[in-house]
mmCIF file of N, CA and C in Angstrom:
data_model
loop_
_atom_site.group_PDB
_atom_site.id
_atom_site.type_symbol
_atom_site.label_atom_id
_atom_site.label_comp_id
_atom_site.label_asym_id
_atom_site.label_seq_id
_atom_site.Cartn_x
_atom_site.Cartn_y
_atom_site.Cartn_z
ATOM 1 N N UNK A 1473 11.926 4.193 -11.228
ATOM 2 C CA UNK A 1473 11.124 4.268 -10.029
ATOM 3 C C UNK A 1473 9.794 4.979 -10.271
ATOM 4 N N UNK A 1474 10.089 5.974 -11.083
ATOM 5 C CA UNK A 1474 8.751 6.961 -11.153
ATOM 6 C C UNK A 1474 7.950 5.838 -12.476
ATOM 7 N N UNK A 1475 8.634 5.368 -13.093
ATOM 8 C CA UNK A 1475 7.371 4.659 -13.768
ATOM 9 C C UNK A 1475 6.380 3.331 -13.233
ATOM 10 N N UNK A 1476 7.778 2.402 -12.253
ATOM 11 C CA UNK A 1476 6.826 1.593 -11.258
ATOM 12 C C UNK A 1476 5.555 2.026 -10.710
ATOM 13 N N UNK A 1477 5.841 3.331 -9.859
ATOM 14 C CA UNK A 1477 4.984 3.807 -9.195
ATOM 15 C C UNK A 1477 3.672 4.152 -9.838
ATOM 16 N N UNK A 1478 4.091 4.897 -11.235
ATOM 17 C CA UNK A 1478 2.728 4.947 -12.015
ATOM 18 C C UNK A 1478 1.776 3.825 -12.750
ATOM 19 N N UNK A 1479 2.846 2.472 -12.725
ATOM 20 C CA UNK A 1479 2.306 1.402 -13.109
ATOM 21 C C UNK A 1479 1.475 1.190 -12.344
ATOM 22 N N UNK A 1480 1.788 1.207 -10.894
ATOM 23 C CA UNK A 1480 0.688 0.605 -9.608
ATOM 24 C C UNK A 1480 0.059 1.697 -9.243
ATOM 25 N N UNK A 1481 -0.340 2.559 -10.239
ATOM 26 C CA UNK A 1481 -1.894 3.031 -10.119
ATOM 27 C C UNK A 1481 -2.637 2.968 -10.817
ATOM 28 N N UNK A 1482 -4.415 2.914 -10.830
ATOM 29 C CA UNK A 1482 -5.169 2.859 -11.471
ATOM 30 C C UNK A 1482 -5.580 4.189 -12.048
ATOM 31 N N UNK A 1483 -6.053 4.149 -13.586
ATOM 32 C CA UNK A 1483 -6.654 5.247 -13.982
ATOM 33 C C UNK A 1483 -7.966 5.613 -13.298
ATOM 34 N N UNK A 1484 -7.804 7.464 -13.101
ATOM 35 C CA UNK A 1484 -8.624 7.504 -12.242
ATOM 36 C C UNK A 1484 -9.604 8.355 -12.855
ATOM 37 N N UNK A 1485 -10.756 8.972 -12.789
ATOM 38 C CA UNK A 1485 -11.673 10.297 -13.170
ATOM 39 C C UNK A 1485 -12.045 11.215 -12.022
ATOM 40 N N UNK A 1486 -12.148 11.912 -12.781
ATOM 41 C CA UNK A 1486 -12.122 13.643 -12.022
ATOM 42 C C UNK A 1486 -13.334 14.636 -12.660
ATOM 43 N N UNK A 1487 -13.903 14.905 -12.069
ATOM 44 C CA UNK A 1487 -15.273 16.122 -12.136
ATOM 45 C C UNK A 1487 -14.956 17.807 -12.242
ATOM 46 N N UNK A 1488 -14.788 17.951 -13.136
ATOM 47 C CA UNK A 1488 -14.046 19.838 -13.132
ATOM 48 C C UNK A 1488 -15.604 20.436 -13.220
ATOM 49 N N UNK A 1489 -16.071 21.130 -11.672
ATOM 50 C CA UNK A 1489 -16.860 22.116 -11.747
ATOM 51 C C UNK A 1489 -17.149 23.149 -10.825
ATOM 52 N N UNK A 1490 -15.877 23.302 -10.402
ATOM 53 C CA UNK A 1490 -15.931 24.602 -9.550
ATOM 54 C C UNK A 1490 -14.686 25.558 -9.975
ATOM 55 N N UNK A 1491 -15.033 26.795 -10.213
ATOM 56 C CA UNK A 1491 -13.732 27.490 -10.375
ATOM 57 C C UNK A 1491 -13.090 28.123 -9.107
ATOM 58 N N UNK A 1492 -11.872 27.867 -9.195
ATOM 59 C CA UNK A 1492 -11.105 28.598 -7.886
ATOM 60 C C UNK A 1492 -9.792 29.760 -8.201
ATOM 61 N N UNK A 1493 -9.530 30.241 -7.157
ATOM 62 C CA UNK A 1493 -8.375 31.285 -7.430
ATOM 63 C C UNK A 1493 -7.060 31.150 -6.757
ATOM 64 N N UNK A 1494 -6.457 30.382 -7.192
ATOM 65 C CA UNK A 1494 -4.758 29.785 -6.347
ATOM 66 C C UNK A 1494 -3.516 30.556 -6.777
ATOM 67 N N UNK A 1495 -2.841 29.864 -5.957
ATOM 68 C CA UNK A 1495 -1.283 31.232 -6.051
ATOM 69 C C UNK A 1495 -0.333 30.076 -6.092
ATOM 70 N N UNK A 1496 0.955 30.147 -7.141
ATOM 71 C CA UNK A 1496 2.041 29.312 -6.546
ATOM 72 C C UNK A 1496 2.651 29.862 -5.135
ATOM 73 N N UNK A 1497 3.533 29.209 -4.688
ATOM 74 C CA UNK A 1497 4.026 28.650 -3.833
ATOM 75 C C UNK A 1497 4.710 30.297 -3.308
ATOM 76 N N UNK A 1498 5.022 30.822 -3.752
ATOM 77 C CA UNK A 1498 5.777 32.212 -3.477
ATOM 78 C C UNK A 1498 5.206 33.403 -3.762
ATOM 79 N N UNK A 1499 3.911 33.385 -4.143
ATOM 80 C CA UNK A 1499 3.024 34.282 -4.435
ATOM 81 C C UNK A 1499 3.497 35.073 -6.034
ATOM 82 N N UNK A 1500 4.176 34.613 -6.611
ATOM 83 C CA UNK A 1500 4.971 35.180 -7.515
ATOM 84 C C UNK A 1500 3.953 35.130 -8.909
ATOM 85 N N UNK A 1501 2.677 33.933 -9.142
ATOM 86 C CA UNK A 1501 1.532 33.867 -9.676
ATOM 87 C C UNK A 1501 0.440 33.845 -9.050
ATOM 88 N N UNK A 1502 -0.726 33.939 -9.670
ATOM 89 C CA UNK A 1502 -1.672 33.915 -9.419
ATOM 90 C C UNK A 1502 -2.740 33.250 -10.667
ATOM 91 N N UNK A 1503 -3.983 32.709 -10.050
ATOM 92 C CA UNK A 1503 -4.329 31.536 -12.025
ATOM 93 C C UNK A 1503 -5.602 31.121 -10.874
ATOM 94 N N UNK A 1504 -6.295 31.265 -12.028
ATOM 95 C CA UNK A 1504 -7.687 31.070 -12.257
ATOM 96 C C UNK A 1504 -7.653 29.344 -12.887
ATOM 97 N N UNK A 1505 -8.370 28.326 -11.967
ATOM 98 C CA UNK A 1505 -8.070 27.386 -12.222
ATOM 99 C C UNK A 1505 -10.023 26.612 -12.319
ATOM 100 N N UNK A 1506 -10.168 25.308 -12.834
ATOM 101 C CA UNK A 1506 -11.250 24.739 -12.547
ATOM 102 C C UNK A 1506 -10.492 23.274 -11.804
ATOM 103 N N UNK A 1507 -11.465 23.446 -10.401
ATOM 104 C CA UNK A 1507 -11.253 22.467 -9.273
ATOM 105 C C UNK A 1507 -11.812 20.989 -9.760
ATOM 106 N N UNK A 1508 -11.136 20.020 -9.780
ATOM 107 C CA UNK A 1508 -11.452 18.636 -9.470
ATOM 108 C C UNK A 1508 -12.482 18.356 -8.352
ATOM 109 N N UNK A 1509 -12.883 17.249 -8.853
ATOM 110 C CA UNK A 1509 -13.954 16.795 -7.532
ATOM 111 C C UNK A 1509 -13.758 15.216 -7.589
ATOM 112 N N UNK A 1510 -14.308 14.194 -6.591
ATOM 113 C CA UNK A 1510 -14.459 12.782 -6.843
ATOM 114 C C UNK A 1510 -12.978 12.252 -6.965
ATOM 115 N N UNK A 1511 -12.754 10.986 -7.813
ATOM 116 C CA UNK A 1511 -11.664 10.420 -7.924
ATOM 117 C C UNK A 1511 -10.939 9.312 -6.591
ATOM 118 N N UNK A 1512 -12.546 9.277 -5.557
ATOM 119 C CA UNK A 1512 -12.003 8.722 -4.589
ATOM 120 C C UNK A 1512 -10.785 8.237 -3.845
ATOM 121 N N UNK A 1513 -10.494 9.339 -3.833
ATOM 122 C CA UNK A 1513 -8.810 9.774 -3.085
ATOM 123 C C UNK A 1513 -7.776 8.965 -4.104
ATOM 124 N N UNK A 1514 -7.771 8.759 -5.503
ATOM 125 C CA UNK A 1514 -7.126 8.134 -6.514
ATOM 126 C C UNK A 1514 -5.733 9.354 -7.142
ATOM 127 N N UNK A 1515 -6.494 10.297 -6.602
ATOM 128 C CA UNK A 1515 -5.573 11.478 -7.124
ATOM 129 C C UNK A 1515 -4.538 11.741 -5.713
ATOM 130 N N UNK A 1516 -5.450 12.058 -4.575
ATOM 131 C CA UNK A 1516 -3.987 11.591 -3.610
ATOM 132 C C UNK A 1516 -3.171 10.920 -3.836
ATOM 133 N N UNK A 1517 -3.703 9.553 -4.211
ATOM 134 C CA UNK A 1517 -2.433 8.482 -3.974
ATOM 135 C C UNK A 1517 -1.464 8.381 -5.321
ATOM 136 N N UNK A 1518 -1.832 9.080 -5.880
ATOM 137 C CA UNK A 1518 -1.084 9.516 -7.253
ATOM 138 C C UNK A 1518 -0.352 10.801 -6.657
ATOM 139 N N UNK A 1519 -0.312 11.560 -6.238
ATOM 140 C CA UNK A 1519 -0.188 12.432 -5.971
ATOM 141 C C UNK A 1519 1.708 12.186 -4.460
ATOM 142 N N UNK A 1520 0.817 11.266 -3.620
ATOM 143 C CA UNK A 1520 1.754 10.273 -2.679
ATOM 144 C C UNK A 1520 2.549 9.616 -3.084
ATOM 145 N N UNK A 1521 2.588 8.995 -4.607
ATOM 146 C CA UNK A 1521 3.400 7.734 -5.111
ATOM 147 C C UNK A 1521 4.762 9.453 -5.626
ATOM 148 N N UNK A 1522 4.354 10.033 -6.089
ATOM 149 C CA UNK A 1522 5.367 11.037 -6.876
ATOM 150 C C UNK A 1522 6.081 11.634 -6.161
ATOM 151 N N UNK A 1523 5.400 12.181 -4.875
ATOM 152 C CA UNK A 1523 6.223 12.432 -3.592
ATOM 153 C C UNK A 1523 7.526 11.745 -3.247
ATOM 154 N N UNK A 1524 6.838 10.767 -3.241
ATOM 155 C CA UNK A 1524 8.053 9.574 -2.484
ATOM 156 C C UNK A 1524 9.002 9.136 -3.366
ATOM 157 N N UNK A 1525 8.931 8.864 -4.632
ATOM 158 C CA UNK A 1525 9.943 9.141 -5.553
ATOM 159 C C UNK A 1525 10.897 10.225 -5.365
ATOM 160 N N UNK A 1526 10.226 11.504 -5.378
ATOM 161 C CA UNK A 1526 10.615 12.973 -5.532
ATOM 162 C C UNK A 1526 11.790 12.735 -3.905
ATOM 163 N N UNK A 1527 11.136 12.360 -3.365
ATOM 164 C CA UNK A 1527 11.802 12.755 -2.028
ATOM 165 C C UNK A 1527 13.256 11.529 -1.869
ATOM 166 N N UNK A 1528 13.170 10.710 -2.559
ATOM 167 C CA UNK A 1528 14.398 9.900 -2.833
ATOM 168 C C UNK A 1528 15.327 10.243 -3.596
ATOM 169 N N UNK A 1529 14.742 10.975 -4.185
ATOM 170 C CA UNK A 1529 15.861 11.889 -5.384
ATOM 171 C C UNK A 1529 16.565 13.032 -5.030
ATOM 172 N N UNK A 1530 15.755 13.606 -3.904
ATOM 173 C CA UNK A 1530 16.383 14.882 -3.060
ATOM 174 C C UNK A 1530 15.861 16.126 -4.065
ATOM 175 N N UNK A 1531 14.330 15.280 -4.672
ATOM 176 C CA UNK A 1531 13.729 16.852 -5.114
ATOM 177 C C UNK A 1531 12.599 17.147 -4.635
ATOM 178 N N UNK A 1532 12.094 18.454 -4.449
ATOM 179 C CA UNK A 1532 10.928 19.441 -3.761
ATOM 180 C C UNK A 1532 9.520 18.456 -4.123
ATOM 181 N N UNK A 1533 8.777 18.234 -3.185
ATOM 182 C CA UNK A 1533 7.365 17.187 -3.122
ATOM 183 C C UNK A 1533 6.371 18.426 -3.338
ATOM 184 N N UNK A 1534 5.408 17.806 -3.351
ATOM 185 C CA UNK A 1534 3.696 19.129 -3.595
ATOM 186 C C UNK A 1534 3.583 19.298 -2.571
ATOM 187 N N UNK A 1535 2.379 20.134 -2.407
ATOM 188 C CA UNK A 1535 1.471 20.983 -1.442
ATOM 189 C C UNK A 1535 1.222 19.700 -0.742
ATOM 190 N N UNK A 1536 1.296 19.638 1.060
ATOM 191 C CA UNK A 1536 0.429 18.856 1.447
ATOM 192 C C UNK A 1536 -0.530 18.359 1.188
ATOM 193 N N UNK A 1537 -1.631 19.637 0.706
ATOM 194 C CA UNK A 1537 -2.880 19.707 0.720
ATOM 195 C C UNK A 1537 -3.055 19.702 -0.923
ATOM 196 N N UNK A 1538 -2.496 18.257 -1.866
ATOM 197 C CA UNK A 1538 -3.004 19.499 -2.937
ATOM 198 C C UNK A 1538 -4.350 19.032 -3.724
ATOM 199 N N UNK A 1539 -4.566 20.070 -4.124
ATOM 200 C CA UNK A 1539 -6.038 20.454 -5.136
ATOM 201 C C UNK A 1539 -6.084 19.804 -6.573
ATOM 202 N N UNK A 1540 -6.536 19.044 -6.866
ATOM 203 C CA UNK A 1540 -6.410 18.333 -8.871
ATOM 204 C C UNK A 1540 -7.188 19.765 -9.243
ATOM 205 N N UNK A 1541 -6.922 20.444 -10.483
ATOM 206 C CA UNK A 1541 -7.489 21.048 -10.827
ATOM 207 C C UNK A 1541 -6.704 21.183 -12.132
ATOM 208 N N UNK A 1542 -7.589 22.199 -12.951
ATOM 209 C CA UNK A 1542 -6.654 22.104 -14.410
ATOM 210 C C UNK A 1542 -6.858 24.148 -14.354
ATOM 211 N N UNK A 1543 -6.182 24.375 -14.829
ATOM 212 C CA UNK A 1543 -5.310 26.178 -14.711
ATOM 213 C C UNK A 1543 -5.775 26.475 -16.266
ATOM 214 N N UNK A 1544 -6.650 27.761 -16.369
ATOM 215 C CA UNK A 1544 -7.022 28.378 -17.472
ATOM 216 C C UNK A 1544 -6.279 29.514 -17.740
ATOM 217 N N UNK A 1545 -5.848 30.430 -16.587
ATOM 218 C CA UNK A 1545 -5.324 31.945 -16.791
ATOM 219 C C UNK A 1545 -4.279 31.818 -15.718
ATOM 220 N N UNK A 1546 -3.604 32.485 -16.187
ATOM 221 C CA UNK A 1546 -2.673 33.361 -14.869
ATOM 222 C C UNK A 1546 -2.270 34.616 -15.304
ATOM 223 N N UNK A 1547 -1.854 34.871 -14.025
ATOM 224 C CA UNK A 1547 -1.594 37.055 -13.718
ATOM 225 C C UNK A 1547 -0.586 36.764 -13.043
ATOM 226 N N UNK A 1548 0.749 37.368 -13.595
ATOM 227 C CA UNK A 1548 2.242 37.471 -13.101
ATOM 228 C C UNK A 1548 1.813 38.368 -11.566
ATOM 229 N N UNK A 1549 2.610 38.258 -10.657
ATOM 230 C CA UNK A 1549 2.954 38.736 -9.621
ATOM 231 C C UNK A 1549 1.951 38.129 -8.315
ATOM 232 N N UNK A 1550 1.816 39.072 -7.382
ATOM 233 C CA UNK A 1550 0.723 38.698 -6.148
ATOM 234 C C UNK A 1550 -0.423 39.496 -6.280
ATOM 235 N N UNK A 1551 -1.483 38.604 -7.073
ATOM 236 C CA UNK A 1551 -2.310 39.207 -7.838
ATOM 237 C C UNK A 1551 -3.639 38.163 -7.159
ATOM 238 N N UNK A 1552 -3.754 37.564 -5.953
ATOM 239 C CA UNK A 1552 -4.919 36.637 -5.485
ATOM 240 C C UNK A 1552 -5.792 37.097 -5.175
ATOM 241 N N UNK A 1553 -5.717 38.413 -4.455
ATOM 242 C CA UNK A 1553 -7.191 38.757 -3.812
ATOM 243 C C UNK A 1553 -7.985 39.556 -5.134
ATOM 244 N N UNK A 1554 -6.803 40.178 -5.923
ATOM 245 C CA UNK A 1554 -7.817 40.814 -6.862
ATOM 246 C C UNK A 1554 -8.331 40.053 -8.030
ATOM 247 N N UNK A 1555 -7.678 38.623 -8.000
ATOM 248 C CA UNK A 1555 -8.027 37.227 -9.430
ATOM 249 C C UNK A 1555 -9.856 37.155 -8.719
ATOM 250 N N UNK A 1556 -9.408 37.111 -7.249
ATOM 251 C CA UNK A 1556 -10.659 36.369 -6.259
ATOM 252 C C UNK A 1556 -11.437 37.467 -6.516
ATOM 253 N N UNK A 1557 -11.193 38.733 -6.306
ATOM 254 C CA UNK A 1557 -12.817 39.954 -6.770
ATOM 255 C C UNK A 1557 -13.163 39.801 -7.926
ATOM 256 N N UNK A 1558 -12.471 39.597 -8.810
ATOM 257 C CA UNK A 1558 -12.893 39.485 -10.249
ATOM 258 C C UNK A 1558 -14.082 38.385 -10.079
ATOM 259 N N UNK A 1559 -13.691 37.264 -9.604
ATOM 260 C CA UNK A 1559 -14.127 36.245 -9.742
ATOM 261 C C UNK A 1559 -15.740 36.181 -8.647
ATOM 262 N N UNK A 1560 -15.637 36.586 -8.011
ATOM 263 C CA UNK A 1560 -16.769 36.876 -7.355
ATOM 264 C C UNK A 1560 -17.765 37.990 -7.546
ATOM 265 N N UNK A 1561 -17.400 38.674 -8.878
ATOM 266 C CA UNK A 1561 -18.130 39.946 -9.434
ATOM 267 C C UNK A 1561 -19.254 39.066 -10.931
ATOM 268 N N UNK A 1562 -18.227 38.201 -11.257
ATOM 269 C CA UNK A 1562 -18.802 37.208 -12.079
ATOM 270 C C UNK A 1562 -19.546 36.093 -11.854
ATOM 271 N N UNK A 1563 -20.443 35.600 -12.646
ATOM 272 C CA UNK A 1563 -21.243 34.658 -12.762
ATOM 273 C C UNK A 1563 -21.234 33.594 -13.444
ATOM 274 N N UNK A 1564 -20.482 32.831 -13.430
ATOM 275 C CA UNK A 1564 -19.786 32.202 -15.051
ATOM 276 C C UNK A 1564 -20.663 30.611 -14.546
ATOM 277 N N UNK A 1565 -21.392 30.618 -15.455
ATOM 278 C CA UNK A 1565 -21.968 28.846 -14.843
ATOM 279 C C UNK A 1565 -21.121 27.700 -15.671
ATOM 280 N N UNK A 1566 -20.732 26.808 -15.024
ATOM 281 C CA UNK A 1566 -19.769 26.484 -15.707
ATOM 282 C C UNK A 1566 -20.153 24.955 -16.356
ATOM 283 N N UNK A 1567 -20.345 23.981 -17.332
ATOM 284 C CA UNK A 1567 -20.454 23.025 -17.617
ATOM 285 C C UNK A 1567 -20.085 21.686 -16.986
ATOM 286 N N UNK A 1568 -20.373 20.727 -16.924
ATOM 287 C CA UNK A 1568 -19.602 19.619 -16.032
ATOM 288 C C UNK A 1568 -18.859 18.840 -17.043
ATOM 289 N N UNK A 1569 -18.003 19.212 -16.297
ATOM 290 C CA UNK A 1569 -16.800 18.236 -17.563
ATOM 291 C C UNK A 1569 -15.962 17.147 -16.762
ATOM 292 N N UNK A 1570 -16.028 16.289 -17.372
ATOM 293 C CA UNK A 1570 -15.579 14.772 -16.726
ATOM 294 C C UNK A 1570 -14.394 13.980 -17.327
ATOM 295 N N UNK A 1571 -13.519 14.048 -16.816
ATOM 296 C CA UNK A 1571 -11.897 13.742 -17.589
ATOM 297 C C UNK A 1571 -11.237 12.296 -16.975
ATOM 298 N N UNK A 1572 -10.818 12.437 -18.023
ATOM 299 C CA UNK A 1572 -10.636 10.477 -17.273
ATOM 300 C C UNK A 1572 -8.299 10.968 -17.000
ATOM 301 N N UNK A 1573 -7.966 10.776 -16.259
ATOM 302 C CA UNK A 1573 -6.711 10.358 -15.931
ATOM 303 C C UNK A 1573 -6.065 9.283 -16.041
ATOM 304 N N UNK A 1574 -5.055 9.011 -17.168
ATOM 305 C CA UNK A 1574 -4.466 7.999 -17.895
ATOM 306 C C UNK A 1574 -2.855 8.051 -17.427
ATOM 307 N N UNK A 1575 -2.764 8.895 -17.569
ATOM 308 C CA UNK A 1575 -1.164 8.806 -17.320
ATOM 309 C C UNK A 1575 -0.777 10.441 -15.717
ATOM 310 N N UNK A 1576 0.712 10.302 -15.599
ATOM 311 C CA UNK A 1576 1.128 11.009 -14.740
ATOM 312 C C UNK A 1576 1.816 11.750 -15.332
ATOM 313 N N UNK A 1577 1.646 12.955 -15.510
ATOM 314 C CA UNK A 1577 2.835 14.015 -16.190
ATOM 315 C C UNK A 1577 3.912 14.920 -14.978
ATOM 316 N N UNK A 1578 5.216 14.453 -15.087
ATOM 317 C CA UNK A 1578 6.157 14.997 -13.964
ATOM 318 C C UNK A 1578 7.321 16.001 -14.857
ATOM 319 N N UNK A 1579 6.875 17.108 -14.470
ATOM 320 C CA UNK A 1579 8.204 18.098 -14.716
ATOM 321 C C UNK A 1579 9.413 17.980 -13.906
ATOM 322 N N UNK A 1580 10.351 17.705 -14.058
ATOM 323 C CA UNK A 1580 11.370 17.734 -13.463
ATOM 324 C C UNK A 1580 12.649 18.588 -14.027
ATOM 325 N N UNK A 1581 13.122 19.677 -13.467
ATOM 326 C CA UNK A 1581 13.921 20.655 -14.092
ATOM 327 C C UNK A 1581 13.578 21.238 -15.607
ATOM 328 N N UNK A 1582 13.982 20.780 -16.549
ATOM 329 C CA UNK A 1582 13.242 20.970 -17.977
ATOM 330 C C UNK A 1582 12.906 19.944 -18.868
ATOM 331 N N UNK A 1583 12.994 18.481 -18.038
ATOM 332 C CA UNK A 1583 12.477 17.579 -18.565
ATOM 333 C C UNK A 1583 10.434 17.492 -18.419
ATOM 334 N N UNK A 1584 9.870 17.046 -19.002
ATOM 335 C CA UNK A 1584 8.378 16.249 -18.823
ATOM 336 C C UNK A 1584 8.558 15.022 -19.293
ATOM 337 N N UNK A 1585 7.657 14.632 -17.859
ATOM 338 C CA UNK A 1585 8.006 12.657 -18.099
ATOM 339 C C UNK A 1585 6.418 12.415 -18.134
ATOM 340 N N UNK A 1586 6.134 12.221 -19.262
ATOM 341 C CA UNK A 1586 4.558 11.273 -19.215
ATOM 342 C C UNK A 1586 4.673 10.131 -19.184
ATOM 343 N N UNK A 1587 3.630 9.409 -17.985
ATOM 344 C CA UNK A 1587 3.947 7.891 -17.534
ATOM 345 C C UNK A 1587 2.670 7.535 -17.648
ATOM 346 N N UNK A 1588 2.033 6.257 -18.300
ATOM 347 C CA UNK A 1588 0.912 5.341 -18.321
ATOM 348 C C UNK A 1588 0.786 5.649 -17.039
ATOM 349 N N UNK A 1589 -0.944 5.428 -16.512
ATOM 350 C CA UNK A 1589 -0.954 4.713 -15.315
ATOM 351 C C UNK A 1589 -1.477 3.415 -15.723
ATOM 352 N N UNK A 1590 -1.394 2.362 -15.059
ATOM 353 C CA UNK A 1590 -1.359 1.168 -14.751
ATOM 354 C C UNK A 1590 -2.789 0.183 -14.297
ATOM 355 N N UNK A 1591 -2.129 -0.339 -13.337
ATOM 356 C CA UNK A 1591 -3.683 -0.383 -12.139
ATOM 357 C C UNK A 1591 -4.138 -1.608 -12.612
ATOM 358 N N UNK A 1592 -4.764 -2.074 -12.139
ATOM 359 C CA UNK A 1592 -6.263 -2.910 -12.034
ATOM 360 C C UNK A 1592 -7.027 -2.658 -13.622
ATOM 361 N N UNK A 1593 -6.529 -3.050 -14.115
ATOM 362 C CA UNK A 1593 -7.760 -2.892 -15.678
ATOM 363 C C UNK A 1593 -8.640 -3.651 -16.466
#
């Protein structure tokens, strides 16, 4: 199922040039990440196809809301507001880097499943 789904998407690209400061889900990390941009909602629906798999299987889906971004650092514990002062004390100009999205990488318990994407090519 999860590889259908990645078949019927197209490879998509993504713009990394904003840095942000996110927390998992329980505040238990904290990570200095660079934000995605563009991808004309290609990463949602990548994002939607894994869900709906996930949720047939009776396992945990993403963030409503979630963010493409790629994670440089993290700081064990509930460490956000002070990742975020750091980060706003600094000036870091950051390069534009432009990544093309080929496949879907799904952790599932201690497996990783890398899947082609598909699509229109």
């Amino acid at each position: 199922m999860l590889t259908a789904a990645a078949w019927r998407l197209a490879p998509f690209a993504l713009d990394l040039r904003r840095l942000a400061c996110l927390a998992n889900e329980d505040a238990s990390l904290a990570f200095l990440a660079i934000e995605g941009q563009g991808a004309g909602g290609a990463f949602a629906r990548a994002v939607r196809a894994v869900d709906a798999v996930f949720r047939r299987h009776g396992l945990p889906t993403f963030y409503a809301e979630p963010r493409p971004h790629v994670s440089v650092a993290w700081v064990p514990g509930d460490a956000l507001e002070r990742l975020e002062a750091v980060l706003k004390q600094q000036s870091v100009p950051l390069p534009a880097w432009h990544i093309e999205a080929t496949e879907l990488v799904c952790k599932i318990g201690q497996r990783t499943h890398a899947l082609k994407l598909g699509g229109d090519r």
